[in-house]
Amino acid sequence: MTSSGSGGARRWTVIASGLLLLALALVVIFTGPSAFFSPVAVVVVAAIGLAALLLQVRFRRDLPSIHSPLWLNVLGILCAMVSLFSDYLRMTRRMLDLVAFAAVVCFGISGSLILHALRRRVRTPQSTGTE
């Protein structure tokens, strides 16, 4: 059973998860199948996934020492913004693909580092309890 103090944190986690699922569902529902070949659609889906992971780390109170690399997230956001405004910047298709791929790589590396820290943190208490 959970205590009454953790009920509020769990409620916000569920609400945030629901909102992120709603955002992802809206992207999938209102986007045609051919648009998923666009690099911008891949950036949007990667950004939603990273936001879900960051919100999970933010709302879980038992994970105080896990932080995402700020410089990597900022670089990913900058690349995502450049790819969103590629028409106004008159970028070539190859450059758009490269910038969008850089944004996805930044989001992926940041998410991987957070997941690695979560796994390491989960394994540590279990290994000390069995000794």
Short mmCIF file of N, CA and C in Angstrom, two decimals:
data_model
loop_
_atom_site.label_atom_id
_atom_site.label_comp_id
_atom_site.label_asym_id
_atom_site.label_seq_id
_atom_site.Cartn_x
_atom_site.Cartn_y
_atom_site.Cartn_z
N MET A 1 0.83 -1.19 0.00
CA MET A 1 0.00 0.00 0.00
C MET A 1 0.87 1.25 0.00
N THR A 2 0.38 2.27 -0.61
CA THR A 2 1.11 3.52 -0.63
C THR A 2 0.62 4.42 0.48
N SER A 3 1.49 5.26 0.95
CA SER A 3 1.08 6.20 1.99
C SER A 3 0.34 7.36 1.36
N SER A 4 -0.32 8.15 2.19
CA SER A 4 -1.11 9.26 1.65
C SER A 4 -0.23 10.35 1.06
N GLY A 5 1.02 10.45 1.49
CA GLY A 5 1.92 11.47 0.97
C GLY A 5 2.35 11.20 -0.46
N SER A 6 2.46 9.92 -0.82
CA SER A 6 2.89 9.61 -2.17
C SER A 6 1.74 9.60 -3.16
N GLY A 7 0.50 9.71 -2.67
CA GLY A 7 -0.67 9.72 -3.55
C GLY A 7 -0.68 10.94 -4.45
N GLY A 8 -0.27 12.08 -3.93
CA GLY A 8 -0.24 13.30 -4.74
C GLY A 8 0.80 13.23 -5.84
N ALA A 9 1.97 12.67 -5.51
CA ALA A 9 3.02 12.53 -6.52
C ALA A 9 2.60 11.54 -7.60
N ARG A 10 1.96 10.45 -7.19
CA ARG A 10 1.50 9.46 -8.17
C ARG A 10 0.43 10.05 -9.07
N ARG A 11 -0.44 10.87 -8.51
CA ARG A 11 -1.50 11.49 -9.31
C ARG A 11 -0.89 12.38 -10.39
N TRP A 12 0.12 13.18 -10.05
CA TRP A 12 0.74 14.06 -11.05
C TRP A 12 1.49 13.25 -12.09
N THR A 13 2.08 12.13 -11.69
CA THR A 13 2.75 11.28 -12.65
C THR A 13 1.76 10.70 -13.65
N VAL A 14 0.61 10.27 -13.16
CA VAL A 14 -0.41 9.71 -14.04
C VAL A 14 -0.97 10.78 -14.97
N ILE A 15 -1.19 11.98 -14.44
CA ILE A 15 -1.71 13.08 -15.26
C ILE A 15 -0.70 13.44 -16.35
N ALA A 16 0.57 13.56 -15.99
CA ALA A 16 1.60 13.90 -16.97
C ALA A 16 1.73 12.81 -18.03
N SER A 17 1.67 11.55 -17.60
CA SER A 17 1.75 10.45 -18.56
C SER A 17 0.56 10.47 -19.51
N GLY A 18 -0.61 10.76 -18.99
CA GLY A 18 -1.80 10.84 -19.83
C GLY A 18 -1.70 11.97 -20.84
N LEU A 19 -1.19 13.11 -20.42
CA LEU A 19 -1.04 14.24 -21.35
C LEU A 19 -0.03 13.94 -22.45
N LEU A 20 1.05 13.27 -22.09
CA LEU A 20 2.05 12.91 -23.11
C LEU A 20 1.50 11.87 -24.07
N LEU A 21 0.74 10.92 -23.57
CA LEU A 21 0.10 9.96 -24.47
C LEU A 21 -0.91 10.65 -25.38
N LEU A 22 -1.62 11.63 -24.86
CA LEU A 22 -2.56 12.40 -25.67
C LEU A 22 -1.81 13.15 -26.78
N ALA A 23 -0.67 13.76 -26.43
CA ALA A 23 0.12 14.48 -27.43
C ALA A 23 0.61 13.53 -28.52
N LEU A 24 1.09 12.37 -28.12
CA LEU A 24 1.57 11.40 -29.10
C LEU A 24 0.42 10.88 -29.95
N ALA A 25 -0.73 10.66 -29.33
CA ALA A 25 -1.89 10.20 -30.10
C ALA A 25 -2.34 11.24 -31.10
N LEU A 26 -2.33 12.51 -30.72
CA LEU A 26 -2.72 13.57 -31.64
C LEU A 26 -1.76 13.66 -32.83
N VAL A 27 -0.47 13.47 -32.55
CA VAL A 27 0.50 13.49 -33.64
C VAL A 27 0.22 12.35 -34.61
N VAL A 28 -0.05 11.17 -34.09
CA VAL A 28 -0.29 10.02 -34.94
C VAL A 28 -1.62 10.12 -35.68
N ILE A 29 -2.67 10.57 -34.99
CA ILE A 29 -4.01 10.63 -35.60
C ILE A 29 -4.08 11.68 -36.71
N PHE A 30 -3.55 12.86 -36.46
CA PHE A 30 -3.71 13.95 -37.41
C PHE A 30 -2.55 14.08 -38.39
N THR A 31 -1.73 13.07 -38.49
CA THR A 31 -0.63 13.08 -39.44
C THR A 31 -0.86 11.96 -40.44
N GLY A 32 -0.76 12.30 -41.70
CA GLY A 32 -0.93 11.30 -42.74
C GLY A 32 0.26 10.35 -42.78
N PRO A 33 0.06 9.18 -43.37
CA PRO A 33 1.14 8.19 -43.41
C PRO A 33 2.40 8.69 -44.13
N SER A 34 2.21 9.50 -45.14
CA SER A 34 3.39 9.98 -45.87
C SER A 34 4.20 10.99 -45.07
N ALA A 35 3.57 11.65 -44.09
CA ALA A 35 4.29 12.65 -43.30
C ALA A 35 5.29 12.02 -42.35
N PHE A 36 5.15 10.73 -42.06
CA PHE A 36 6.11 10.09 -41.16
C PHE A 36 7.45 9.84 -41.82
N PHE A 37 7.55 10.12 -43.10
CA PHE A 37 8.85 10.09 -43.76
C PHE A 37 9.58 11.41 -43.60
N SER A 38 8.89 12.40 -43.02
CA SER A 38 9.48 13.71 -42.79
C SER A 38 10.39 13.67 -41.57
N PRO A 39 11.55 14.30 -41.65
CA PRO A 39 12.43 14.33 -40.48
C PRO A 39 11.83 15.12 -39.32
N VAL A 40 10.98 16.08 -39.61
CA VAL A 40 10.38 16.88 -38.55
C VAL A 40 9.45 16.01 -37.70
N ALA A 41 8.72 15.09 -38.33
CA ALA A 41 7.84 14.19 -37.57
C ALA A 41 8.66 13.30 -36.63
N VAL A 42 9.80 12.85 -37.08
CA VAL A 42 10.67 12.03 -36.23
C VAL A 42 11.19 12.84 -35.06
N VAL A 43 11.53 14.11 -35.30
CA VAL A 43 11.99 14.98 -34.22
C VAL A 43 10.89 15.18 -33.19
N VAL A 44 9.66 15.38 -33.65
CA VAL A 44 8.54 15.60 -32.73
C VAL A 44 8.32 14.37 -31.86
N VAL A 45 8.33 13.19 -32.46
CA VAL A 45 8.12 11.97 -31.69
C VAL A 45 9.28 11.75 -30.70
N ALA A 46 10.50 12.02 -31.12
CA ALA A 46 11.65 11.88 -30.21
C ALA A 46 11.57 12.89 -29.07
N ALA A 47 11.13 14.10 -29.35
CA ALA A 47 11.01 15.11 -28.30
C ALA A 47 9.91 14.73 -27.30
N ILE A 48 8.82 14.16 -27.78
CA ILE A 48 7.76 13.72 -26.87
C ILE A 48 8.27 12.59 -25.98
N GLY A 49 9.04 11.68 -26.55
CA GLY A 49 9.60 10.59 -25.75
C GLY A 49 10.57 11.09 -24.69
N LEU A 50 11.43 12.04 -25.05
CA LEU A 50 12.35 12.60 -24.07
C LEU A 50 11.60 13.37 -22.99
N ALA A 51 10.55 14.10 -23.38
CA ALA A 51 9.75 14.82 -22.39
C ALA A 51 9.10 13.85 -21.40
N ALA A 52 8.65 12.72 -21.89
CA ALA A 52 8.05 11.71 -21.00
C ALA A 52 9.08 11.20 -20.00
N LEU A 53 10.28 10.95 -20.47
CA LEU A 53 11.32 10.46 -19.59
C LEU A 53 11.73 11.51 -18.57
N LEU A 54 11.87 12.76 -19.01
CA LEU A 54 12.25 13.83 -18.09
C LEU A 54 11.17 14.09 -17.05
N LEU A 55 9.91 13.99 -17.46
CA LEU A 55 8.83 14.18 -16.49
C LEU A 55 8.79 13.03 -15.48
N GLN A 56 9.10 11.82 -15.92
CA GLN A 56 9.15 10.71 -14.99
C GLN A 56 10.23 10.94 -13.94
N VAL A 57 11.39 11.37 -14.36
CA VAL A 57 12.47 11.64 -13.42
C VAL A 57 12.10 12.80 -12.50
N ARG A 58 11.41 13.79 -13.04
CA ARG A 58 11.04 14.96 -12.25
C ARG A 58 10.03 14.62 -11.16
N PHE A 59 9.03 13.79 -11.49
CA PHE A 59 7.96 13.52 -10.54
C PHE A 59 8.27 12.40 -9.55
N ARG A 60 9.24 11.58 -9.83
CA ARG A 60 9.59 10.52 -8.89
C ARG A 60 10.50 11.09 -7.82
N ARG A 61 10.04 11.06 -6.61
CA ARG A 61 10.80 11.65 -5.50
C ARG A 61 11.92 10.75 -5.00
N ASP A 62 11.91 9.49 -5.37
CA ASP A 62 12.96 8.57 -4.92
C ASP A 62 14.19 8.60 -5.82
N LEU A 63 14.25 9.52 -6.77
CA LEU A 63 15.38 9.63 -7.69
C LEU A 63 16.00 11.02 -7.64
N PRO A 64 16.53 11.45 -6.50
CA PRO A 64 17.01 12.84 -6.42
C PRO A 64 18.33 13.10 -7.14
N SER A 65 19.13 12.07 -7.38
CA SER A 65 20.47 12.32 -7.93
C SER A 65 20.56 12.12 -9.44
N ILE A 66 19.45 11.86 -10.12
CA ILE A 66 19.49 11.62 -11.56
C ILE A 66 19.12 12.91 -12.28
N HIS A 67 20.04 13.37 -13.11
CA HIS A 67 19.82 14.58 -13.90
C HIS A 67 20.18 14.31 -15.35
N SER A 68 19.47 14.95 -16.24
CA SER A 68 19.82 14.81 -17.65
C SER A 68 20.87 15.86 -17.99
N PRO A 69 21.72 15.59 -18.97
CA PRO A 69 22.74 16.57 -19.35
C PRO A 69 22.08 17.79 -20.03
N LEU A 70 22.16 18.91 -19.37
CA LEU A 70 21.50 20.13 -19.85
C LEU A 70 22.02 20.55 -21.22
N TRP A 71 23.32 20.52 -21.42
CA TRP A 71 23.89 20.98 -22.69
C TRP A 71 23.41 20.12 -23.85
N LEU A 72 23.21 18.82 -23.60
CA LEU A 72 22.74 17.93 -24.65
C LEU A 72 21.28 18.20 -25.00
N ASN A 73 20.48 18.48 -23.98
CA ASN A 73 19.07 18.82 -24.22
C ASN A 73 18.94 20.15 -24.94
N VAL A 74 19.74 21.12 -24.56
CA VAL A 74 19.70 22.43 -25.24
C VAL A 74 20.13 22.28 -26.70
N LEU A 75 21.17 21.51 -26.94
CA LEU A 75 21.61 21.28 -28.32
C LEU A 75 20.52 20.58 -29.13
N GLY A 76 19.85 19.60 -28.54
CA GLY A 76 18.76 18.92 -29.21
C GLY A 76 17.60 19.85 -29.51
N ILE A 77 17.27 20.72 -28.57
CA ILE A 77 16.18 21.67 -28.79
C ILE A 77 16.55 22.67 -29.89
N LEU A 78 17.80 23.14 -29.89
CA LEU A 78 18.23 24.07 -30.93
C LEU A 78 18.18 23.40 -32.32
N CYS A 79 18.63 22.16 -32.40
CA CYS A 79 18.57 21.45 -33.68
C CYS A 79 17.12 21.24 -34.11
N ALA A 80 16.25 20.92 -33.15
CA ALA A 80 14.84 20.73 -33.47
C ALA A 80 14.22 22.03 -33.96
N MET A 81 14.55 23.15 -33.33
CA MET A 81 14.00 24.44 -33.77
C MET A 81 14.51 24.81 -35.16
N VAL A 82 15.78 24.53 -35.43
CA VAL A 82 16.32 24.81 -36.76
C VAL A 82 15.62 23.96 -37.81
N SER A 83 15.35 22.70 -37.47
CA SER A 83 14.67 21.85 -38.46
C SER A 83 13.22 22.26 -38.65
N LEU A 84 12.59 22.79 -37.60
CA LEU A 84 11.22 23.26 -37.76
C LEU A 84 11.12 24.50 -38.65
N PHE A 85 12.11 25.35 -38.58
CA PHE A 85 12.11 26.59 -39.36
C PHE A 85 13.04 26.49 -40.57
N SER A 86 13.18 25.29 -41.10
CA SER A 86 14.10 25.09 -42.22
C SER A 86 13.64 25.80 -43.49
N ASP A 87 12.33 25.95 -43.67
CA ASP A 87 11.84 26.67 -44.85
C ASP A 87 12.25 28.14 -44.82
N TYR A 88 12.14 28.73 -43.65
CA TYR A 88 12.51 30.15 -43.52
C TYR A 88 14.02 30.35 -43.60
N LEU A 89 14.76 29.34 -43.20
CA LEU A 89 16.22 29.42 -43.26
C LEU A 89 16.78 28.99 -44.61
N ARG A 90 15.89 28.54 -45.51
CA ARG A 90 16.24 28.10 -46.86
C ARG A 90 17.32 27.02 -46.85
N MET A 91 17.05 26.01 -46.03
CA MET A 91 17.99 24.89 -45.93
C MET A 91 17.69 23.87 -47.03
N THR A 92 18.73 23.19 -47.46
CA THR A 92 18.54 22.12 -48.43
C THR A 92 17.96 20.90 -47.72
N ARG A 93 17.44 19.98 -48.48
CA ARG A 93 16.84 18.77 -47.91
C ARG A 93 17.88 17.95 -47.16
N ARG A 94 19.07 17.88 -47.69
CA ARG A 94 20.15 17.13 -47.04
C ARG A 94 20.52 17.77 -45.70
N MET A 95 20.57 19.10 -45.66
CA MET A 95 20.89 19.79 -44.41
C MET A 95 19.76 19.61 -43.39
N LEU A 96 18.52 19.65 -43.85
CA LEU A 96 17.38 19.43 -42.96
C LEU A 96 17.45 18.03 -42.35
N ASP A 97 17.75 17.04 -43.17
CA ASP A 97 17.87 15.68 -42.66
C ASP A 97 18.99 15.57 -41.63
N LEU A 98 20.09 16.24 -41.88
CA LEU A 98 21.23 16.20 -40.97
C LEU A 98 20.90 16.86 -39.63
N VAL A 99 20.26 18.02 -39.66
CA VAL A 99 19.92 18.74 -38.43
C VAL A 99 18.86 17.97 -37.64
N ALA A 100 17.87 17.41 -38.34
CA ALA A 100 16.85 16.62 -37.66
C ALA A 100 17.46 15.36 -37.04
N PHE A 101 18.37 14.73 -37.75
CA PHE A 101 19.05 13.56 -37.21
C PHE A 101 19.88 13.93 -35.98
N ALA A 102 20.52 15.09 -36.01
CA ALA A 102 21.29 15.55 -34.86
C ALA A 102 20.39 15.76 -33.64
N ALA A 103 19.20 16.30 -33.86
CA ALA A 103 18.26 16.50 -32.75
C ALA A 103 17.83 15.16 -32.16
N VAL A 104 17.51 14.21 -33.03
CA VAL A 104 17.10 12.89 -32.55
C VAL A 104 18.24 12.20 -31.80
N VAL A 105 19.46 12.33 -32.29
CA VAL A 105 20.61 11.74 -31.62
C VAL A 105 20.82 12.37 -30.25
N CYS A 106 20.70 13.69 -30.16
CA CYS A 106 20.84 14.36 -28.86
C CYS A 106 19.77 13.89 -27.87
N PHE A 107 18.53 13.81 -28.34
CA PHE A 107 17.45 13.34 -27.47
C PHE A 107 17.66 11.88 -27.09
N GLY A 108 18.13 11.08 -28.02
CA GLY A 108 18.37 9.67 -27.75
C GLY A 108 19.49 9.43 -26.76
N ILE A 109 20.58 10.16 -26.91
CA ILE A 109 21.70 10.02 -25.98
C ILE A 109 21.29 10.49 -24.59
N SER A 110 20.59 11.60 -24.50
CA SER A 110 20.14 12.11 -23.22
C SER A 110 19.21 11.10 -22.53
N GLY A 111 18.27 10.55 -23.29
CA GLY A 111 17.37 9.55 -22.74
C GLY A 111 18.11 8.29 -22.32
N SER A 112 19.09 7.89 -23.10
CA SER A 112 19.87 6.69 -22.76
C SER A 112 20.67 6.89 -21.48
N LEU A 113 21.23 8.07 -21.30
CA LEU A 113 21.97 8.34 -20.08
C LEU A 113 21.06 8.31 -18.85
N ILE A 114 19.86 8.84 -19.00
CA ILE A 114 18.91 8.82 -17.88
C ILE A 114 18.49 7.39 -17.58
N LEU A 115 18.17 6.61 -18.63
CA LEU A 115 17.76 5.23 -18.41
C LEU A 115 18.89 4.40 -17.79
N HIS A 116 20.13 4.66 -18.20
CA HIS A 116 21.27 3.96 -17.62
C HIS A 116 21.40 4.28 -16.14
N ALA A 117 21.23 5.55 -15.79
CA ALA A 117 21.29 5.95 -14.38
C ALA A 117 20.14 5.33 -13.58
N LEU A 118 18.96 5.25 -14.18
CA LEU A 118 17.82 4.61 -13.50
C LEU A 118 18.08 3.13 -13.25
N ARG A 119 18.60 2.45 -14.25
CA ARG A 119 18.88 1.01 -14.09
C ARG A 119 19.96 0.77 -13.05
N ARG A 120 20.99 1.58 -13.05
CA ARG A 120 22.07 1.44 -12.08
C ARG A 120 21.55 1.69 -10.68
N ARG A 121 20.67 2.66 -10.54
CA ARG A 121 20.11 2.99 -9.23
C ARG A 121 19.18 1.89 -8.73
N VAL A 122 18.44 1.25 -9.63
CA VAL A 122 17.52 0.18 -9.25
C VAL A 122 18.30 -1.06 -8.85
N ARG A 123 19.38 -1.38 -9.53
CA ARG A 123 20.16 -2.58 -9.24
C ARG A 123 20.92 -2.48 -7.94
N THR A 124 21.35 -1.31 -7.54
CA THR A 124 22.18 -1.14 -6.35
C THR A 124 21.48 -1.59 -5.07
N PRO A 125 20.23 -1.18 -4.76
CA PRO A 125 19.60 -1.64 -3.54
C PRO A 125 19.32 -3.15 -3.54
N GLN A 126 19.01 -3.74 -4.67
CA GLN A 126 18.71 -5.16 -4.73
C GLN A 126 19.95 -5.99 -4.45
N SER A 127 21.09 -5.57 -4.97
CA SER A 127 22.30 -6.35 -4.77
C SER A 127 22.78 -6.28 -3.32
N THR A 128 22.56 -5.16 -2.63
CA THR A 128 22.99 -5.06 -1.24
C THR A 128 22.02 -5.80 -0.33
N GLY A 129 20.77 -5.96 -0.73
CA GLY A 129 19.79 -6.65 0.10
C GLY A 129 19.97 -8.17 0.08
N THR A 130 20.58 -8.74 -0.96
CA THR A 130 20.75 -10.18 -1.06
C THR A 130 22.05 -10.66 -0.46
N GLU A 131 22.93 -9.77 -0.09
CA GLU A 131 24.24 -10.17 0.45
C GLU A 131 24.16 -10.51 1.92
#
